[in-house]
CSV table of N, CA, C and O in Angstrom, one decimal:
chain,number,residue,atom,x,y,z
A,20,MET,N,25.4,67.3,18.2
A,20,MET,CA,26.2,66.4,17.6
A,20,MET,C,25.4,65.4,18.2
A,20,MET,O,25.4,64.4,18.0
A,21,THR,N,25.5,65.0,19.6
A,21,THR,CA,24.9,63.9,19.1
A,21,THR,C,23.6,63.8,19.6
A,21,THR,O,22.8,62.4,19.7
A,22,TYR,N,22.6,64.9,19.3
A,22,TYR,CA,21.5,64.3,19.0
A,22,TYR,C,21.8,63.5,17.9
A,22,TYR,O,20.1,62.0,17.6
A,23,PHE,N,22.2,63.9,16.6
A,23,PHE,CA,22.7,63.2,15.5
A,23,PHE,C,23.2,61.3,15.7
A,23,PHE,O,23.2,60.3,15.1
A,24,ILE,N,24.2,60.8,16.9
A,24,ILE,CA,24.5,60.4,17.4
A,24,ILE,C,23.7,59.7,17.6
A,24,ILE,O,23.7,58.7,17.2
A,25,TRP,N,22.6,59.9,18.9
A,25,TRP,CA,21.6,59.6,19.3
A,25,TRP,C,20.8,58.6,18.1
A,25,TRP,O,20.1,57.5,18.5
A,26,THR,N,20.2,59.4,17.9
A,26,THR,CA,19.2,59.3,16.4
A,26,THR,C,20.2,57.7,15.2
A,26,THR,O,19.3,57.1,14.9
A,27,ALA,N,21.2,57.8,15.0
A,27,ALA,CA,22.3,57.0,14.6
A,27,ALA,C,22.0,55.5,15.2
A,27,ALA,O,21.7,54.6,14.7
A,28,ILE,N,22.3,55.4,16.7
A,28,ILE,CA,22.5,54.5,17.6
A,28,ILE,C,20.9,53.5,17.5
A,28,ILE,O,20.9,52.7,16.9
A,29,VAL,N,20.0,54.4,17.4
A,29,VAL,CA,18.4,53.7,17.3
A,29,VAL,C,18.4,53.9,16.0
A,29,VAL,O,17.6,52.0,15.8
A,30,ILE,N,18.6,54.1,14.7
A,30,ILE,CA,18.2,53.6,13.5
A,30,ILE,C,18.9,52.3,12.8
A,30,ILE,O,18.7,50.9,12.8
A,31,ILE,N,20.6,52.1,13.2
A,31,ILE,CA,20.8,51.0,13.4
A,31,ILE,C,20.5,49.9,14.5
A,31,ILE,O,20.6,48.8,13.8
A,32,ALA,N,19.7,50.0,15.9
A,32,ALA,CA,19.7,49.0,16.7
A,32,ALA,C,18.2,49.0,15.6
A,32,ALA,O,18.2,47.4,16.7
A,33,ILE,N,17.6,49.3,15.8
A,33,ILE,CA,16.1,49.1,14.7
A,33,ILE,C,17.0,48.0,13.0
A,33,ILE,O,15.8,46.9,13.4
A,34,SER,N,17.7,48.2,13.0
A,34,SER,CA,18.4,47.3,11.5
A,34,SER,C,18.4,46.1,12.4
A,34,SER,O,18.6,45.0,11.9
A,35,MET,N,19.5,46.4,13.3
A,35,MET,CA,19.9,44.7,14.3
A,35,MET,C,17.8,44.0,14.8
A,35,MET,O,18.4,42.6,14.7
A,36,VAL,N,17.9,44.4,15.0
A,36,VAL,CA,16.5,44.0,15.2
A,36,VAL,C,15.4,42.8,13.7
A,36,VAL,O,15.3,42.0,13.5
A,37,ALA,N,15.6,43.9,12.7
A,37,ALA,CA,15.8,42.8,11.9
A,37,ALA,C,16.4,42.1,11.1
A,37,ALA,O,16.0,40.7,10.7
A,38,LEU,N,17.4,42.7,11.7
A,38,LEU,CA,19.1,41.1,11.3
A,38,LEU,C,18.4,40.4,11.9
A,38,LEU,O,18.5,39.5,11.6
A,39,THR,N,17.8,40.7,13.5
A,39,THR,CA,17.9,39.1,14.1
A,39,THR,C,17.2,37.8,12.7
A,39,THR,O,16.7,37.3,13.6
A,40,TYR,N,15.9,38.8,12.9
A,40,TYR,CA,14.7,38.1,12.4
A,40,TYR,C,15.0,37.7,11.4
A,40,TYR,O,14.5,36.2,10.8
A,41,ARG,N,15.9,38.1,10.3
A,41,ARG,CA,16.3,37.5,9.0
A,41,ARG,C,17.1,36.5,9.3
A,41,ARG,O,18.2,35.5,8.6
A,42,VAL,N,18.1,36.3,10.4
A,42,VAL,CA,18.7,35.5,10.9
A,42,VAL,C,18.0,33.8,11.7
A,42,VAL,O,18.4,33.4,11.1
A,43,VAL,N,17.2,34.5,12.1
A,43,VAL,CA,15.3,33.0,12.6
A,43,VAL,C,15.5,32.6,11.5
A,43,VAL,O,15.2,31.1,11.1
A,44,LYS,N,14.9,33.7,11.0
A,44,LYS,CA,13.2,32.8,9.1
A,44,LYS,C,14.1,33.5,8.3
A,44,LYS,O,13.9,33.3,7.1
A,45,GLY,N,15.3,33.4,7.6
A,45,GLY,CA,15.8,33.6,6.5
A,45,GLY,C,15.8,32.2,6.0
A,45,GLY,O,15.4,31.2,6.2
A,46,PRO,N,15.1,32.1,3.8
A,46,PRO,CA,14.8,31.5,4.0
A,46,PRO,C,15.7,30.3,3.3
A,46,PRO,O,15.4,29.2,3.2
A,47,THR,N,17.1,30.8,3.2
A,47,THR,CA,18.3,29.9,3.3
A,47,THR,C,19.2,30.0,3.6
A,47,THR,O,19.1,31.7,4.2
A,48,PRO,N,19.8,29.0,3.9
A,48,PRO,CA,21.3,29.5,4.9
A,48,PRO,C,22.2,30.6,4.4
A,48,PRO,O,22.5,31.6,5.2
A,49,SER,N,22.6,30.9,3.2
A,49,SER,CA,23.3,31.3,2.5
A,49,SER,C,22.8,33.0,2.6
A,49,SER,O,23.4,34.1,3.8
A,50,ASP,N,21.1,33.1,2.9
A,50,ASP,CA,20.7,34.4,3.6
A,50,ASP,C,20.8,34.6,5.0
A,50,ASP,O,21.2,35.8,5.4
A,51,ARG,N,21.3,33.4,5.5
A,51,ARG,CA,21.4,33.7,7.5
A,51,ARG,C,22.6,34.5,7.1
A,51,ARG,O,23.0,35.0,8.5
A,52,VAL,N,23.9,33.7,6.3
A,52,VAL,CA,25.1,33.7,6.8
A,52,VAL,C,25.3,35.3,6.4
A,52,VAL,O,26.4,36.0,6.8
A,53,ILE,N,24.5,35.7,5.4
A,53,ILE,CA,24.8,37.6,5.0
A,53,ILE,C,24.2,38.3,6.1
A,53,ILE,O,24.7,39.4,6.7
A,54,ALA,N,23.1,37.7,6.5
A,54,ALA,CA,22.0,39.0,8.3
A,54,ALA,C,23.3,38.8,9.5
A,54,ALA,O,23.2,40.1,9.8
A,55,LEU,N,24.3,37.7,9.3
A,55,LEU,CA,25.1,37.6,10.1
A,55,LEU,C,26.5,38.1,10.6
A,55,LEU,O,26.7,38.8,11.3
A,56,ASP,N,26.8,38.4,9.4
A,56,ASP,CA,27.8,38.9,8.5
A,56,ASP,C,27.3,40.6,8.6
A,56,ASP,O,28.1,41.3,9.8
A,57,ALA,N,26.6,41.4,8.6
A,57,ALA,CA,25.7,41.9,8.9
A,57,ALA,C,25.2,42.6,10.5
A,57,ALA,O,25.6,43.8,10.9
A,58,LEU,N,25.3,41.9,11.0
A,58,LEU,CA,24.0,42.0,12.2
A,58,LEU,C,26.1,42.4,13.2
A,58,LEU,O,25.9,43.4,14.0
A,59,GLY,N,26.6,41.6,12.7
A,59,GLY,CA,28.1,41.5,13.3
A,59,GLY,C,29.1,43.6,12.9
A,59,GLY,O,29.3,44.1,13.9
A,60,ILE,N,28.6,43.4,11.8
A,60,ILE,CA,28.9,44.8,12.0
A,60,ILE,C,28.0,46.2,12.0
A,60,ILE,O,28.5,47.2,12.3
A,61,THR,N,26.1,45.6,11.8
A,61,THR,CA,25.9,46.9,13.0
A,61,THR,C,26.4,46.9,14.2
A,61,THR,O,26.8,48.0,14.9
A,62,LEU,N,26.5,45.7,15.1
A,62,LEU,CA,26.8,46.4,16.2
A,62,LEU,C,28.6,47.1,16.6
A,62,LEU,O,29.0,47.6,17.2
A,63,ILE,N,29.6,46.8,15.4
A,63,ILE,CA,30.6,47.8,15.2
A,63,ILE,C,30.4,49.2,14.9
A,63,ILE,O,31.1,49.4,15.9
A,64,CYS,N,29.2,48.9,14.5
A,64,CYS,CA,29.4,50.6,14.4
A,64,CYS,C,28.1,51.2,15.3
A,64,CYS,O,28.4,52.1,15.8
A,65,ILE,N,27.9,50.2,16.1
A,65,ILE,CA,26.7,51.4,17.7
A,65,ILE,C,28.3,51.2,18.6
A,65,ILE,O,27.9,51.9,19.1
A,66,VAL,N,28.9,49.9,18.8
A,66,VAL,CA,30.1,50.1,19.5
A,66,VAL,C,30.9,51.7,18.6
A,66,VAL,O,31.1,52.1,20.0
A,67,GLY,N,31.1,52.1,17.6
A,67,GLY,CA,31.7,53.1,17.1
A,67,GLY,C,31.1,54.3,17.8
A,67,GLY,O,32.1,55.3,18.6
A,68,LEU,N,29.5,54.3,17.6
A,68,LEU,CA,29.1,55.6,17.7
A,68,LEU,C,29.4,55.5,19.3
A,68,LEU,O,29.1,57.1,19.5
A,69,PHE,N,29.2,54.7,20.0
A,69,PHE,CA,29.4,54.5,21.6
A,69,PHE,C,30.8,55.5,21.6
A,69,PHE,O,30.7,55.5,22.6
A,70,SER,N,31.6,54.9,21.4
A,70,SER,CA,33.1,55.0,21.7
A,70,SER,C,33.1,57.0,21.2
A,70,SER,O,33.5,57.6,21.9
A,71,ILE,N,32.2,57.5,20.3
A,71,ILE,CA,32.3,58.6,20.1
A,71,ILE,C,31.7,59.5,20.6
A,71,ILE,O,31.9,60.2,21.1
A,72,LEU,N,30.5,58.9,20.8
A,72,LEU,CA,29.7,60.1,22.7
A,72,LEU,C,30.1,60.2,23.2
A,72,LEU,O,30.4,61.4,24.6
A,73,VAL,N,31.1,58.8,23.6
A,73,VAL,CA,31.7,58.9,25.0
A,73,VAL,C,33.0,59.8,25.1
A,73,VAL,O,33.4,60.5,25.9
A,74,GLY,N,33.8,60.0,24.1
A,74,GLY,CA,34.8,60.4,23.7
A,74,GLY,C,36.1,59.3,24.2
A,74,GLY,O,37.0,60.1,24.9
A,75,THR,N,35.7,58.7,24.1
A,75,THR,CA,37.0,57.6,24.7
A,75,THR,C,37.9,56.6,22.8
A,75,THR,O,36.9,56.8,22.6
A,76,ASN,N,38.9,56.0,23.4
A,76,ASN,CA,39.4,55.6,22.8
A,76,ASN,C,39.6,54.1,22.6
A,76,ASN,O,40.1,53.3,22.4
A,77,PHE,N,39.1,53.8,23.7
A,77,PHE,CA,39.1,51.7,24.7
A,77,PHE,C,38.8,52.0,23.6
A,77,PHE,O,39.1,50.0,23.1
A,78,PHE,N,36.8,52.3,23.5
A,78,PHE,CA,36.4,50.8,21.9
A,78,PHE,C,37.1,50.5,20.8
A,78,PHE,O,36.6,49.3,20.7
A,79,LEU,N,38.2,51.8,20.6
A,79,LEU,CA,38.5,51.0,19.1
A,79,LEU,C,39.2,49.5,19.3
A,79,LEU,O,39.4,48.9,18.4
A,80,GLU,N,39.4,48.9,20.2
A,80,GLU,CA,40.0,47.6,20.6
A,80,GLU,C,38.7,46.5,20.6
A,80,GLU,O,39.2,45.8,20.1
A,81,ILE,N,38.2,47.3,21.1
A,81,ILE,CA,37.2,46.5,21.2
A,81,ILE,C,35.9,45.4,19.5
A,81,ILE,O,35.5,45.1,19.4
A,82,ILE,N,36.5,46.5,18.9
A,82,ILE,CA,35.8,47.5,17.7
A,82,ILE,C,36.7,46.3,16.6
A,82,ILE,O,36.4,45.4,15.8
A,83,LEU,N,38.7,46.1,16.7
A,83,LEU,CA,39.4,45.1,16.6
A,83,LEU,C,38.3,44.2,16.7
A,83,LEU,O,38.5,43.4,15.8
A,84,LEU,N,38.4,44.1,17.5
A,84,LEU,CA,38.0,41.9,18.6
A,84,LEU,C,36.8,42.0,17.8
A,84,LEU,O,36.8,40.1,16.9
A,85,LEU,N,35.6,42.2,17.6
A,85,LEU,CA,34.4,42.4,16.8
A,85,LEU,C,35.0,42.2,15.6
A,85,LEU,O,34.2,41.1,14.8
A,86,ALA,N,35.2,42.5,14.5
A,86,ALA,CA,35.7,42.7,13.6
A,86,ALA,C,36.5,41.6,13.2
A,86,ALA,O,35.7,40.8,11.9
A,87,ILE,N,37.2,41.4,13.8
A,87,ILE,CA,37.6,39.3,13.7
A,87,ILE,C,37.3,38.2,13.8
A,87,ILE,O,36.6,37.9,13.3
A,88,LEU,N,36.2,38.7,15.1
A,88,LEU,CA,35.2,37.5,15.2
A,88,LEU,C,34.4,37.5,14.1
A,88,LEU,O,34.0,36.2,13.8
A,89,SER,N,34.2,38.8,13.9
A,89,SER,CA,32.4,38.8,13.0
A,89,SER,C,33.2,37.9,11.5
A,89,SER,O,32.6,37.3,11.1
A,90,PHE,N,34.6,39.1,11.2
A,90,PHE,CA,35.4,37.5,10.3
A,90,PHE,C,35.4,36.5,10.6
A,90,PHE,O,35.0,35.4,8.9
A,91,ILE,N,35.5,35.3,11.0
A,91,ILE,CA,36.1,34.2,12.0
A,91,ILE,C,34.6,33.0,11.4
A,91,ILE,O,34.6,32.3,11.3
A,92,GLY,N,33.3,33.6,12.6
A,92,GLY,CA,32.4,33.2,12.1
A,92,GLY,C,31.1,33.5,10.9
A,92,GLY,O,30.6,32.7,10.5
A,93,THR,N,32.3,34.5,10.4
A,93,THR,CA,31.4,34.4,8.9
A,93,THR,C,32.0,33.0,7.8
A,93,THR,O,31.1,32.2,6.7
A,94,VAL,N,33.3,33.2,8.2
A,94,VAL,CA,33.9,32.0,7.4
A,94,VAL,C,33.6,30.8,8.0
A,94,VAL,O,33.5,30.0,7.2
A,95,ALA,N,33.7,30.5,9.4
A,95,ALA,CA,33.4,29.2,9.6
A,95,ALA,C,32.2,28.9,9.0
A,95,ALA,O,31.5,27.4,9.3
A,96,PHE,N,31.1,29.7,9.2
A,96,PHE,CA,29.2,29.2,8.6
A,96,PHE,C,29.5,28.6,7.5
A,96,PHE,O,28.6,28.1,6.9
A,97,SER,N,29.7,29.9,7.2
A,97,SER,CA,30.2,29.6,5.4
A,97,SER,C,31.1,28.5,4.7
A,97,SER,O,30.3,27.6,3.8
A,98,LYS,N,31.9,27.3,5.7
A,98,LYS,CA,32.5,26.7,5.3
A,98,LYS,C,31.2,25.3,5.8
A,98,LYS,O,31.5,23.8,5.2
A,99,PHE,N,31.0,25.4,6.7
A,99,PHE,CA,29.5,25.1,7.4
A,99,PHE,C,28.6,24.2,6.0
A,99,PHE,O,28.7,23.4,6.1
A,100,ILE,N,28.3,25.4,5.7
A,100,ILE,CA,27.3,24.9,4.7
A,100,ILE,C,27.5,25.2,3.1
A,100,ILE,O,27.1,23.5,2.8
A,101,GLU,N,28.9,24.8,2.7
A,101,GLU,CA,29.5,24.2,2.0
A,101,GLU,C,29.4,22.0,1.9
A,101,GLU,O,29.3,22.3,1.1
A,102,LYS,N,30.5,22.3,3.1
A,102,LYS,CA,30.6,21.0,3.2
A,102,LYS,C,29.7,20.8,4.0
A,102,LYS,O,30.0,19.5,4.8
A,103,GLY,N,29.7,20.8,5.2
A,103,GLY,CA,29.5,20.4,6.7
A,103,GLY,C,30.0,20.4,7.4
A,103,GLY,O,29.8,19.6,8.5
A,104,ASP,N,31.0,20.6,7.7
A,104,ASP,CA,32.4,20.6,9.1
A,104,ASP,C,33.1,21.8,8.3
A,104,ASP,O,33.5,22.4,7.3
A,105,ILE,N,33.3,22.0,9.8
A,105,ILE,CA,34.4,23.2,10.4
A,105,ILE,C,35.7,22.7,9.7
A,105,ILE,O,36.2,23.7,9.3
A,106,ILE,N,36.0,21.5,10.7
A,106,ILE,CA,37.6,21.7,10.3
A,106,ILE,C,37.0,20.0,9.8
A,106,ILE,O,36.7,19.3,10.2
A,107,THR,N,38.3,19.5,8.4
A,107,THR,CA,38.4,18.2,8.2
A,107,THR,C,39.5,18.0,8.6
A,107,THR,O,40.6,18.5,8.4
A,108,ARG,N,39.7,16.9,9.1
A,108,ARG,CA,40.7,16.1,9.7
A,108,ARG,C,40.7,14.8,8.5
A,108,ARG,O,39.5,13.9,8.4
A,109,ASP,N,42.5,14.7,8.4
A,109,ASP,CA,42.5,13.6,8.2
A,109,ASP,C,43.2,12.5,8.2
A,109,ASP,O,43.5,12.1,9.3
A,110,ASP,N,42.1,11.3,8.3
A,110,ASP,CA,42.2,9.7,9.3
A,110,ASP,C,43.4,8.9,8.2
A,110,ASP,O,43.1,7.9,9.1
A,111,SER,N,44.0,9.5,7.4
A,111,SER,CA,44.4,8.8,6.5
A,111,SER,C,45.7,8.0,7.2
A,111,SER,O,46.3,7.2,6.7
A,112,ARG,N,45.9,8.4,8.1
A,112,ARG,CA,47.3,7.8,8.8
A,112,ARG,C,47.0,7.3,9.5
A,112,ARG,O,46.8,6.2,10.0
């Protein structure tokens, strides 16, 4: 069982390297957003597999935190690509 988990961790780590390349050299900004989101998901997978390997529930809270941060980062980056600003201010007052 542990060999399977270590094999999965290595395969996911290799895919993280490929996704990092896509974030840096992506042809379009939308490709970079998708690669960044996939990078967050693969990080969550590695932490989940490490949690199974160690046999503790402590890392489940870290997984939840990473998921929330990944979602917020994806939404902010998508909004920045669409409008050019992340936070729009109403200066008409």
